[in-house]
Phi, psi and omega in degrees: 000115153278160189198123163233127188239128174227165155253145175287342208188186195268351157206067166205174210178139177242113160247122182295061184310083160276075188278102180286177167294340175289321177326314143292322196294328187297324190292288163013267181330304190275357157272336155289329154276357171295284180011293164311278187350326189246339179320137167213142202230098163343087182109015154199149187308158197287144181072347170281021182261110155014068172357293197310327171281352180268302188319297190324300211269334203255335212310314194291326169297309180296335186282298189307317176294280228309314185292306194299322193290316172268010148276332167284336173297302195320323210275299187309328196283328200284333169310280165338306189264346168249348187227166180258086167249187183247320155207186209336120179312133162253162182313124188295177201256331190271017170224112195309165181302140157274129197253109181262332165306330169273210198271123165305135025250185184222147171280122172232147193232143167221129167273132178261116173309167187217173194246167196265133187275167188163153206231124193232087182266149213232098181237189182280004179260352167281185192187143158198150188290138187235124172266141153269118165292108156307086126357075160272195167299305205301319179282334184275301173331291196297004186230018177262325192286323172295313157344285181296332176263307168327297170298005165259201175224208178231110166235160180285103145293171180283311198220149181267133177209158202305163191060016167273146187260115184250125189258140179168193185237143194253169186227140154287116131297154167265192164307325197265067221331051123288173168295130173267156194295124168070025172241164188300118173227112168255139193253197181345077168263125146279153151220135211240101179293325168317311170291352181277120169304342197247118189263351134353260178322330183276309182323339186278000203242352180300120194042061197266164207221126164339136140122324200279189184224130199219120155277091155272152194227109203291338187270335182278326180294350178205070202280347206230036180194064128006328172298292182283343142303298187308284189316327156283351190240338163105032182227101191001146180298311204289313164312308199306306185328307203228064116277128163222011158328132159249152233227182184232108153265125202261061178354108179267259187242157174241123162271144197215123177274088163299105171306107157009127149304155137247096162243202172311321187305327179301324221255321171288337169294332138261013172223355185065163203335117170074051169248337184240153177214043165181180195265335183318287195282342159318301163317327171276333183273314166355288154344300202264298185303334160324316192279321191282328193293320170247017176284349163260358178253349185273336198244348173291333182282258227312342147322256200333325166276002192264291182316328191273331110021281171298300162336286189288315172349272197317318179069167176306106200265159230240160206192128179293089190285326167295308180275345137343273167000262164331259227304302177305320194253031178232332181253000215199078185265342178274006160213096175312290202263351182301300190296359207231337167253015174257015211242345172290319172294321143332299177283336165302300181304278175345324169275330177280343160263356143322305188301318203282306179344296181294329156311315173301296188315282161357307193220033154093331203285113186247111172281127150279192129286338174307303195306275229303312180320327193252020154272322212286311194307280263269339180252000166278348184273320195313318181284303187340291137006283163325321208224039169046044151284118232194127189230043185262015158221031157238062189302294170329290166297335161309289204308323164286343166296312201275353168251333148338296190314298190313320174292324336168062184315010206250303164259031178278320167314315180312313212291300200296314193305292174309314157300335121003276185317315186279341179287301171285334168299323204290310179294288208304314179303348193238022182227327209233169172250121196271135155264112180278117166257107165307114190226143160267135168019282196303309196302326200288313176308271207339282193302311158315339159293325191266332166302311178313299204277352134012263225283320178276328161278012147269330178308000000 
């Protein structure tokens, strides 16, 4: 067997398959006699059939597997130790027919994609901006407030005052405002008066007291939600349509929803028993779960500015687009048009992970499983967090959570995506010079938002 490798361009390459008979026959030989072996013939017994009638009727079928197998290995094996390609070779435009029924040898030609050389020099004279979440007072309050509200409860008042739940039964009226006969009665109805658009109609529930009675009209109290009439009076929607009645609310009980104090009870309730013992350090772990709490949005922008970043470092990289092209519809033949309106986007993901390659490669950067666990730790602290959870003296459990994650075929890609990301900002921290900015909350979406609508108008 000869293998010729030539480049046509700086990124393609024509490769070049010559397969003799030796190159094959033995194997050849030896699926013609397993073959035999299994063969069934008219006028002879199973494994007795005459060699010269098995070559005669199989040799060219039999011929055709051993040369295509031993051409895709050969082709694959030479790739792999000599060239940087990006996928599968496709057949060249330069390559005659093969005849395998004639006399060896046979020529085989592929054009190959290559991957494009290119440079990402990186020193402490680059620069690029790193946001910081600012931690105020106004920002600790408002999540001292979520607290407080997570932790409270519900008591029963005397008088309705806004943001209160008024409980009762509603009555359908007739024209003359008595209960119409055989109309809609409902027992244990809630209404939230805070919520009614029509300020008539909200003004009727103002200071209303267990016991009263308020005549209201569901179609004026909600005019633009049918849904929400039906939910209030306890009936289809489809009903809902065509009331234009006015009903009687029999006042039971006003439910007052009581924010949390803050005192100790709060602080154990939310960091557990006896870990804060004063509102200082209640502010202060406040504080601190705040930064682990927006600690994926701080580094997820800053990901985005590290790619956008790398990208111009790297500059446009060039790339054999037909044949990419060919190889993707060669490997995907049911989807066809999928690849011809997807394939500008394609090549954008393909160049970033080239770009990620070269960082890696450049500087050394190796994933562990130690890494991929402390992406796993680090969005499992993040979510938890949400929902007022806190593991800063339960390591063990984190960890088992964070291993759970890791088997979890549903996030294993994210996990490898993210960790990528985060293995190259930590190196770019330790190379480029960051400009740190202080931003708040609102700023910090903003600038995430804005990254977003980036990334969908280049796409």
């Amino acid at each position: 067997m000869n293998i010729a490798f030539e480049n046509q361009d700086k990124v393609s390459g024509l490769l070049t398959v010559t397969i003799y008979e030796e190159d094959y026959k033995d194997q050849l030989s030896k699926s013609l006699k397993d073959y035999r072996k299994s063969a069934v013939m008219p006028g002879f017994r199973p494994g007795m059939v005459p060699m010269q009638l098995i070559q005669k009727k199989y040799e060219p079928v039999l011929k055709l597997q051993e040369v295509n197998k031993l051409l895709e290995k050969s082709v694959l094996d030479y790739l792999q130790e000599n060239v940087n390609f990006l996928a599968s070779p496709v057949a060249s435009d330069k390559q005659e027919p093969v005849d395998l029924e004639g006399n060896p040898p046979y020529k085989f030609m592929f054009e190959v994609a290559l991957s494009p050389e290119f440079e990402i020099p990186l020193s402490n004279e680059d620069t690029l901006d790193y946001y910081e979440l600012d931690i105020d007072e106004n920002l600790i309050n408002d999540e001292i407030e979520l607290y407080r509200s997570r932790h409270g409860h519900n008591e029963d008042v005397q008088e309705y005052a806004e943001d209160d739940v008024l409980k009762g039964e509603v009555i359908e009226l007739a024209d003359d405002g008595k209960p119409k006969e055989g109309g809609i009665h409902a027992k244990d109805r809630s209404i939230f008066p805070k919520y009614i658009k029509d300020e008539s109609q909200k003004k009727l529930f103002d200071g209303a007291k267990p016991g009263d009675e308020i005549i209201f009209n569901p179609k004026k109290t909600y005019p633009e939600s049918d849904a929400e009439i039906a939910y209030l009076l306890g009936i289809e929607k489809q009903v809902a349509e065509g009331l234009t009645q006015d009903f009687c609310f029999k006042v039971s009980s006003i439910s007052r929803f009581i924010k949390s104090e803050i005192n100790q009870e709060l602080f154990d309730k939310v960091f557990g028993e006896g870990k804060v013992k004063s509102e200082e350090e209640f502010r202060e772990m406040v504080s601190k779960n705040l930064l682990i709490k927006h600690t994926m949005e701080v580094e997820e922008l800053f990901y985005r500015d590290v790619r956008k970043f790398l990208e111009a470092k790297a500059g446009k990289l060039e790339f054999s687009e037909s044949i990419l092209k060919r190889s993707l519809k060669q490997q995907n033949k049911d989807k066809q048009s999928e690849i011809e309106e997807h394939f500008d986007s394609s090549l954008k993901f393909l160049a970033w992970q080239l770009i990620k390659g070269k960082v890696f490669k450049d500087h050394d950067i190796k994933i562990e499983q130690a890494d991929i666990k402390e992406s796993a730790k680090k969005l499992l602290m993040a979510d938890f967090v949400q929902y007022g959870m806190f593991f800063q003296e339960q390591e063990g459990l984190l960890d088992q959570y964070a291993e759970n994650m890791m088997k979890d075929p549903k996030y294993q890609n994210y996990l490898l995506e993210m960790t990528d990301d985060r293995k190259i900002a930590e190196c770019l921290k330790n190379i480029i010079k960051l400009n740190v900015k202080k931003v708040s909350l609102e700023e910090l979406g903003k600038l995430s938002e804005e990254r977003l609508k980036e990334e969908k108008e280049e796409a």
